[in-house]
Amino acid sequence: MSQKTLIEAIRDGLRTEMEKDDTVFILGEDVGAYGGAFKVTDGLYNQFGDQRVRDTPISESAIVGYAIGAALMGMRPVAEMQFMDFISCGFDQIVNQAATMSYRYGGDTGVPLVVRGPSGGGISGGLFHSQTPEAWFTHTPGLKVVCPSTPYDAKGLIRSSIRDNNPVIFFEHKYLYRSIKGEVPDEEYLIPLGEADIKLEGDDLTIVTYGWMVHQSIAAAQQLEKEDGLSVEVIDLRTLSPLDRETIFESVKKTNRVLLVQEDKFTGGIMSDVSAQITESIFEHLDAPVMRVTAPDTPTPYAPPLEKFYLPNQEKIVAAARKLAAY
């Protein structure tokens, strides 16, 4: 086992898959000699050369279009968005081309493509560099959507994403890139897509979350146990699509109360769908309404005090959990 940051774990996963499979290659803005804007691909250019770590023009639509074509021709491209905010520039290619290709050809054609990059707030990046656009893609059949929260999960999930024959959108929370470290096995391992992980076991209340909010939720759960005697279970979705309903449902059946936490906006986020599915499928197991902690329906502020007010955090999660527990 080695202590690694999220960035190091993702880089190790990319390197491992590139060493094992010559069809895997990376493309994006400044991913080559510069090593990427956040240095995720640092060192890969020197190891694999410019044919497998390819710099591109500043055109997300060109990057995604090129990658889809390469995937259809038998390659396994990993396309980096310098910021996931700008994945919208390649939205047509992802949603109307990559996501529909297998369906259009009766399952005979796969698109083994990964589009990865940094998302989320917490670094005062402002409204163009802090978005959480994952729900755009969970709405689209044919896409898989992954959001790791730990170095261990990040390495296992990026490797599984590269090996998948479907297009995968891989969100990496930029605040977590260097702020956390975790044990990562030196030996090979994979984490299957579509499996949630119980990060903390509990009996009184379930928190379902993903990404940076996993760490905020664990801190909140520890505070609630210490100050209120509440036993809180924290589920990390890890993969948003396909969604691991079984793990969520089993936990809610045990605790009978559920708090859904996302950094994304209040309206139209993945937790709106999770809430609906819980209510429709296991309503009889609920002892209180399903509650959510989210960002408000506004762009992400630039000023640090406003961003702090805007983002969900440990304090807000604790307050909502106490209200839910007392219902």
Short mmCIF file of C-alpha atoms in Angstrom, two decimals:
data_model
loop_
_atom_site.label_atom_id
_atom_site.label_comp_id
_atom_site.label_asym_id
_atom_site.label_seq_id
_atom_site.Cartn_x
_atom_site.Cartn_y
_atom_site.Cartn_z
CA MET A 1 0.00 0.00 0.00
CA SER A 2 1.13 3.55 -0.72
CA GLN A 3 -0.16 6.93 0.47
CA LYS A 4 -1.34 8.85 -2.59
CA THR A 5 -3.26 11.98 -3.41
CA LEU A 6 -6.28 11.81 -5.69
CA ILE A 7 -4.17 13.15 -8.56
CA GLU A 8 -1.47 10.55 -8.04
CA ALA A 9 -4.02 7.74 -7.88
CA ILE A 10 -5.69 8.80 -11.14
CA ARG A 11 -2.30 9.14 -12.83
CA ASP A 12 -1.33 5.66 -11.65
CA GLY A 13 -4.57 4.27 -13.03
CA LEU A 14 -3.98 5.91 -16.41
CA ARG A 15 -0.38 4.70 -16.52
CA THR A 16 -1.32 1.14 -15.62
CA GLU A 17 -3.94 0.90 -18.35
CA MET A 18 -1.62 2.48 -20.93
CA GLU A 19 1.09 -0.03 -20.08
CA LYS A 20 -1.34 -2.92 -20.44
CA ASP A 21 -3.15 -1.83 -23.59
CA ASP A 22 -1.58 -0.04 -26.57
CA THR A 23 -4.99 1.17 -27.72
CA VAL A 24 -5.32 3.44 -24.67
CA PHE A 25 -4.21 7.01 -25.33
CA ILE A 26 -4.76 10.45 -23.80
CA LEU A 27 -5.72 13.65 -25.56
CA GLY A 28 -6.54 17.16 -24.40
CA GLU A 29 -5.28 20.68 -23.90
CA ASP A 30 -1.73 20.82 -22.47
CA VAL A 31 -1.80 17.15 -21.41
CA GLY A 32 1.59 16.44 -23.05
CA ALA A 33 4.90 17.96 -21.97
CA TYR A 34 3.14 20.37 -19.60
CA GLY A 35 1.36 17.49 -17.82
CA GLY A 36 -2.11 19.01 -17.75
CA ALA A 37 -3.44 22.14 -16.06
CA PHE A 38 -3.63 20.29 -12.72
CA LYS A 39 -0.70 17.94 -13.54
CA VAL A 40 -2.83 14.79 -13.68
CA THR A 41 -0.94 13.55 -16.77
CA ASP A 42 2.48 14.72 -15.55
CA GLY A 43 5.22 12.31 -16.68
CA LEU A 44 3.04 10.28 -19.05
CA TYR A 45 4.27 12.19 -22.12
CA ASN A 46 7.88 11.28 -21.36
CA GLN A 47 6.97 7.65 -20.82
CA PHE A 48 4.61 7.07 -23.76
CA GLY A 49 5.45 9.77 -26.30
CA ASP A 50 3.44 12.24 -28.29
CA GLN A 51 1.39 9.64 -30.18
CA ARG A 52 -0.23 8.37 -26.99
CA VAL A 53 -0.33 11.62 -25.00
CA ARG A 54 -1.59 14.09 -27.56
CA ASP A 55 -1.94 17.83 -27.15
CA THR A 56 -4.95 19.34 -28.88
CA PRO A 57 -6.25 22.78 -29.88
CA ILE A 58 -8.45 24.63 -27.38
CA SER A 59 -11.63 23.07 -28.73
CA GLU A 60 -13.62 20.70 -26.57
CA SER A 61 -15.89 19.81 -29.48
CA ALA A 62 -12.84 18.79 -31.53
CA ILE A 63 -11.37 16.80 -28.62
CA VAL A 64 -14.57 14.82 -28.05
CA GLY A 65 -15.28 14.35 -31.75
CA TYR A 66 -11.74 13.08 -32.38
CA ALA A 67 -12.03 10.73 -29.40
CA ILE A 68 -15.36 9.27 -30.56
CA GLY A 69 -13.92 8.59 -34.00
CA ALA A 70 -10.88 6.90 -32.48
CA ALA A 71 -13.09 4.78 -30.20
CA LEU A 72 -15.16 3.63 -33.17
CA MET A 73 -11.94 2.57 -34.89
CA GLY A 74 -10.85 0.31 -32.04
CA MET A 75 -8.91 2.69 -29.77
CA ARG A 76 -9.64 3.51 -26.13
CA PRO A 77 -9.21 7.28 -25.84
CA VAL A 78 -9.17 9.19 -22.56
CA ALA A 79 -10.13 12.78 -23.32
CA GLU A 80 -9.31 15.43 -20.71
CA MET A 81 -11.45 18.51 -20.27
CA GLN A 82 -9.26 21.18 -18.68
CA PHE A 83 -12.34 22.11 -16.64
CA MET A 84 -15.54 20.09 -16.77
CA ASP A 85 -17.49 23.33 -17.09
CA PHE A 86 -16.45 23.39 -20.75
CA ILE A 87 -17.63 19.88 -21.51
CA SER A 88 -20.75 21.69 -22.69
CA CYS A 89 -18.80 22.65 -25.82
CA GLY A 90 -18.68 18.93 -26.69
CA PHE A 91 -22.21 18.23 -25.48
CA ASP A 92 -23.64 17.39 -28.90
CA GLN A 93 -20.96 14.82 -29.66
CA ILE A 94 -21.33 13.17 -26.22
CA VAL A 95 -25.12 13.13 -25.94
CA ASN A 96 -26.21 12.79 -29.56
CA GLN A 97 -23.35 10.69 -30.92
CA ALA A 98 -21.38 8.72 -28.31
CA ALA A 99 -24.34 7.94 -26.04
CA THR A 100 -26.64 6.73 -28.84
CA MET A 101 -24.19 4.79 -31.01
CA SER A 102 -24.64 1.35 -29.41
CA TYR A 103 -28.44 1.67 -29.46
CA ARG A 104 -28.47 2.79 -33.09
CA TYR A 105 -26.45 -0.23 -34.17
CA GLY A 106 -28.26 -2.80 -32.08
CA GLY A 107 -25.42 -3.26 -29.61
CA ASP A 108 -22.90 -4.20 -32.31
CA THR A 109 -20.86 -1.01 -31.89
CA GLY A 110 -19.35 0.21 -28.64
CA VAL A 111 -17.76 3.56 -27.90
CA PRO A 112 -15.01 2.82 -25.32
CA LEU A 113 -14.38 6.45 -24.46
CA VAL A 114 -13.59 8.22 -21.18
CA VAL A 115 -14.10 11.96 -20.86
CA ARG A 116 -12.49 13.06 -17.60
CA GLY A 117 -11.59 16.29 -15.86
CA PRO A 118 -11.92 18.53 -12.79
CA SER A 119 -15.27 19.75 -11.50
CA GLY A 120 -16.75 21.36 -8.39
CA GLY A 121 -16.07 24.38 -6.22
CA GLY A 122 -14.17 25.23 -3.10
CA ILE A 123 -11.24 27.00 -4.77
CA SER A 124 -12.89 30.34 -5.65
CA GLY A 125 -12.86 29.48 -9.33
CA GLY A 126 -15.98 31.48 -10.09
CA LEU A 127 -18.95 30.50 -12.17
CA PHE A 128 -16.96 29.24 -15.20
CA HIS A 129 -14.57 26.98 -13.27
CA SER A 130 -16.66 25.57 -10.41
CA GLN A 131 -19.66 23.84 -11.96
CA THR A 132 -21.02 20.41 -11.10
CA PRO A 133 -22.61 19.32 -14.40
CA GLU A 134 -22.91 15.60 -13.69
CA ALA A 135 -26.73 15.60 -13.80
CA TRP A 136 -26.64 16.66 -17.45
CA PHE A 137 -25.28 13.21 -18.22
CA THR A 138 -27.12 11.00 -15.73
CA HIS A 139 -30.22 12.02 -17.70
CA THR A 140 -28.76 10.52 -20.90
CA PRO A 141 -29.19 6.78 -21.60
CA GLY A 142 -26.00 5.21 -22.95
CA LEU A 143 -23.60 7.14 -20.72
CA LYS A 144 -21.98 6.06 -17.48
CA VAL A 145 -21.15 8.74 -14.92
CA VAL A 146 -18.47 8.32 -12.25
CA CYS A 147 -17.52 10.62 -9.33
CA PRO A 148 -14.81 9.21 -7.03
CA SER A 149 -14.17 10.67 -3.58
CA THR A 150 -10.99 8.88 -2.47
CA PRO A 151 -7.64 7.96 -4.04
CA TYR A 152 -8.42 4.25 -3.65
CA ASP A 153 -11.73 4.60 -5.47
CA ALA A 154 -10.29 6.94 -8.10
CA LYS A 155 -7.63 4.49 -9.29
CA GLY A 156 -9.94 1.50 -9.35
CA LEU A 157 -12.73 3.40 -11.07
CA ILE A 158 -10.61 5.09 -13.76
CA ARG A 159 -9.21 1.69 -14.75
CA SER A 160 -12.70 0.17 -14.93
CA SER A 161 -13.90 3.18 -16.91
CA ILE A 162 -11.15 2.77 -19.50
CA ARG A 163 -11.96 -0.93 -19.89
CA ASP A 164 -15.69 -0.32 -20.29
CA ASN A 165 -17.07 -0.48 -23.82
CA ASN A 166 -19.48 2.38 -23.15
CA PRO A 167 -18.72 6.11 -22.99
CA VAL A 168 -17.91 7.15 -19.40
CA ILE A 169 -17.94 10.70 -18.01
CA PHE A 170 -15.43 10.78 -15.13
CA PHE A 171 -15.71 13.72 -12.73
CA GLU A 172 -12.73 14.52 -10.49
CA HIS A 173 -13.37 17.05 -7.74
CA LYS A 174 -10.60 19.62 -8.01
CA TYR A 175 -10.73 20.50 -4.29
CA LEU A 176 -9.87 16.88 -3.49
CA TYR A 177 -6.95 16.65 -5.94
CA ARG A 178 -4.32 17.45 -3.32
CA SER A 179 -6.28 18.04 -0.12
CA ILE A 180 -6.68 14.36 0.75
CA LYS A 181 -4.43 11.31 0.80
CA GLY A 182 -5.34 7.67 1.14
CA GLU A 183 -3.99 4.15 1.01
CA VAL A 184 -3.81 2.77 -2.52
CA PRO A 185 -2.76 -0.84 -3.17
CA ASP A 186 0.39 -1.32 -5.22
CA GLU A 187 -1.04 -4.51 -6.71
CA GLU A 188 -3.69 -4.45 -9.41
CA TYR A 189 -7.34 -3.94 -8.53
CA LEU A 190 -10.54 -2.74 -10.18
CA ILE A 191 -13.71 -1.24 -8.75
CA PRO A 192 -16.81 -2.19 -10.80
CA LEU A 193 -18.90 0.67 -12.11
CA GLY A 194 -22.36 0.87 -10.59
CA GLU A 195 -21.44 -0.15 -7.04
CA ALA A 196 -21.87 2.29 -4.15
CA ASP A 197 -19.69 2.04 -1.05
CA ILE A 198 -20.72 2.36 2.59
CA LYS A 199 -18.02 4.66 3.92
CA LEU A 200 -19.42 4.70 7.47
CA GLU A 201 -21.91 2.29 9.01
CA GLY A 202 -24.76 3.45 11.22
CA ASP A 203 -28.26 2.62 12.44
CA ASP A 204 -30.19 5.86 13.04
CA LEU A 205 -29.96 7.80 9.79
CA THR A 206 -28.59 7.36 6.24
CA ILE A 207 -26.68 10.02 4.31
CA VAL A 208 -26.35 9.40 0.57
CA THR A 209 -23.77 11.52 -1.22
CA TYR A 210 -20.74 11.55 -3.55
CA GLY A 211 -17.56 13.48 -4.37
CA TRP A 212 -16.34 16.16 -1.97
CA MET A 213 -19.56 15.91 0.02
CA VAL A 214 -18.55 12.40 1.16
CA HIS A 215 -15.86 13.97 3.34
CA GLN A 216 -18.19 16.69 4.59
CA SER A 217 -20.81 14.04 5.40
CA ILE A 218 -18.37 11.79 7.28
CA ALA A 219 -17.22 14.77 9.36
CA ALA A 220 -20.87 15.63 10.05
CA ALA A 221 -21.63 12.02 11.04
CA GLN A 222 -18.74 11.98 13.47
CA GLN A 223 -19.92 15.25 15.01
CA LEU A 224 -23.48 13.93 15.31
CA GLU A 225 -22.28 10.78 17.05
CA LYS A 226 -20.13 12.76 19.48
CA GLU A 227 -22.63 15.52 20.31
CA ASP A 228 -26.03 13.86 19.76
CA GLY A 229 -25.39 10.15 20.09
CA LEU A 230 -26.66 9.56 16.55
CA SER A 231 -25.37 6.61 14.55
CA VAL A 232 -25.18 7.80 10.94
CA GLU A 233 -24.52 5.66 7.87
CA VAL A 234 -22.73 7.39 4.97
CA ILE A 235 -23.10 5.96 1.47
CA ASP A 236 -20.77 7.10 -1.30
CA LEU A 237 -22.53 6.55 -4.64
CA ARG A 238 -19.20 6.58 -6.56
CA THR A 239 -21.10 5.86 -9.79
CA LEU A 240 -24.11 8.07 -10.47
CA SER A 241 -25.15 6.14 -13.57
CA PRO A 242 -25.85 3.28 -13.32
CA LEU A 243 -27.15 3.95 -9.81
CA ASP A 244 -26.75 1.35 -7.06
CA ARG A 245 -30.34 1.39 -5.81
CA GLU A 246 -29.97 -1.81 -3.82
CA THR A 247 -27.33 -0.42 -1.45
CA ILE A 248 -29.36 2.77 -0.92
CA PHE A 249 -32.62 0.92 -0.31
CA GLU A 250 -31.13 -1.59 2.11
CA SER A 251 -29.60 1.19 4.19
CA VAL A 252 -32.83 3.20 4.30
CA LYS A 253 -34.78 0.09 5.30
CA LYS A 254 -32.38 -0.23 8.24
CA THR A 255 -32.30 3.41 9.41
CA ASN A 256 -35.75 4.61 8.23
CA ARG A 257 -34.43 8.14 7.67
CA VAL A 258 -32.42 9.46 4.74
CA LEU A 259 -30.59 12.71 4.02
CA LEU A 260 -29.40 13.28 0.44
CA VAL A 261 -26.38 15.56 0.04
CA GLN A 262 -25.02 17.00 -3.20
CA GLU A 263 -22.85 19.97 -4.14
CA ASP A 264 -25.02 20.42 -7.22
CA LYS A 265 -27.97 22.82 -7.42
CA PHE A 266 -31.26 22.11 -5.65
CA THR A 267 -33.31 21.65 -8.83
CA GLY A 268 -32.69 18.78 -11.22
CA GLY A 269 -29.70 17.16 -9.49
CA ILE A 270 -29.16 13.42 -9.15
CA MET A 271 -30.51 13.49 -5.60
CA SER A 272 -33.93 14.58 -6.86
CA ASP A 273 -34.09 11.26 -8.71
CA VAL A 274 -32.75 9.30 -5.73
CA SER A 275 -35.45 10.90 -3.56
CA ALA A 276 -38.18 9.96 -6.02
CA GLN A 277 -36.97 6.37 -6.26
CA ILE A 278 -36.84 5.96 -2.48
CA THR A 279 -40.34 7.40 -2.08
CA GLU A 280 -41.78 5.28 -4.89
CA SER A 281 -40.11 2.00 -3.92
CA ILE A 282 -39.73 1.87 -0.12
CA PHE A 283 -42.05 4.57 1.21
CA GLU A 284 -43.37 2.23 3.91
CA HIS A 285 -39.90 2.07 5.49
CA LEU A 286 -39.64 5.85 6.00
CA ASP A 287 -40.24 7.37 9.42
CA ALA A 288 -39.63 10.91 8.15
CA PRO A 289 -39.64 12.80 4.84
CA VAL A 290 -36.66 12.42 2.53
CA MET A 291 -34.55 15.56 3.00
CA ARG A 292 -31.81 17.15 0.89
CA VAL A 293 -28.82 19.42 1.44
CA THR A 294 -27.72 21.11 -1.78
CA ALA A 295 -26.39 24.32 -3.24
CA PRO A 296 -28.99 26.96 -4.12
CA ASP A 297 -30.19 27.52 -7.67
CA THR A 298 -27.63 30.18 -8.53
CA PRO A 299 -24.24 30.23 -10.30
CA THR A 300 -21.24 29.53 -8.09
CA PRO A 301 -20.00 32.83 -6.57
CA TYR A 302 -16.39 33.91 -7.02
CA ALA A 303 -15.85 35.73 -3.71
CA PRO A 304 -14.66 33.27 -1.02
CA PRO A 305 -17.21 34.37 1.64
CA LEU A 306 -20.06 34.05 -0.86
CA GLU A 307 -18.82 30.68 -2.10
CA LYS A 308 -18.60 29.42 1.50
CA PHE A 309 -22.19 30.58 2.07
CA TYR A 310 -23.27 28.92 -1.19
CA LEU A 311 -21.67 25.48 -0.82
CA PRO A 312 -23.07 22.64 1.31
CA ASN A 313 -20.79 21.85 4.23
CA GLN A 314 -20.48 19.95 7.50
CA GLU A 315 -22.43 22.57 9.46
CA LYS A 316 -25.40 22.49 7.06
CA ILE A 317 -25.42 18.70 6.97
CA VAL A 318 -25.41 18.50 10.78
CA ALA A 319 -28.31 20.95 11.03
CA ALA A 320 -30.40 19.04 8.49
CA ALA A 321 -29.61 15.68 10.12
CA ARG A 322 -30.71 16.95 13.53
CA LYS A 323 -33.98 18.17 12.06
CA LEU A 324 -34.50 14.84 10.35
CA ALA A 325 -33.67 12.82 13.47
CA ALA A 326 -36.12 14.85 15.53
CA TYR A 327 -39.01 14.47 13.09
#
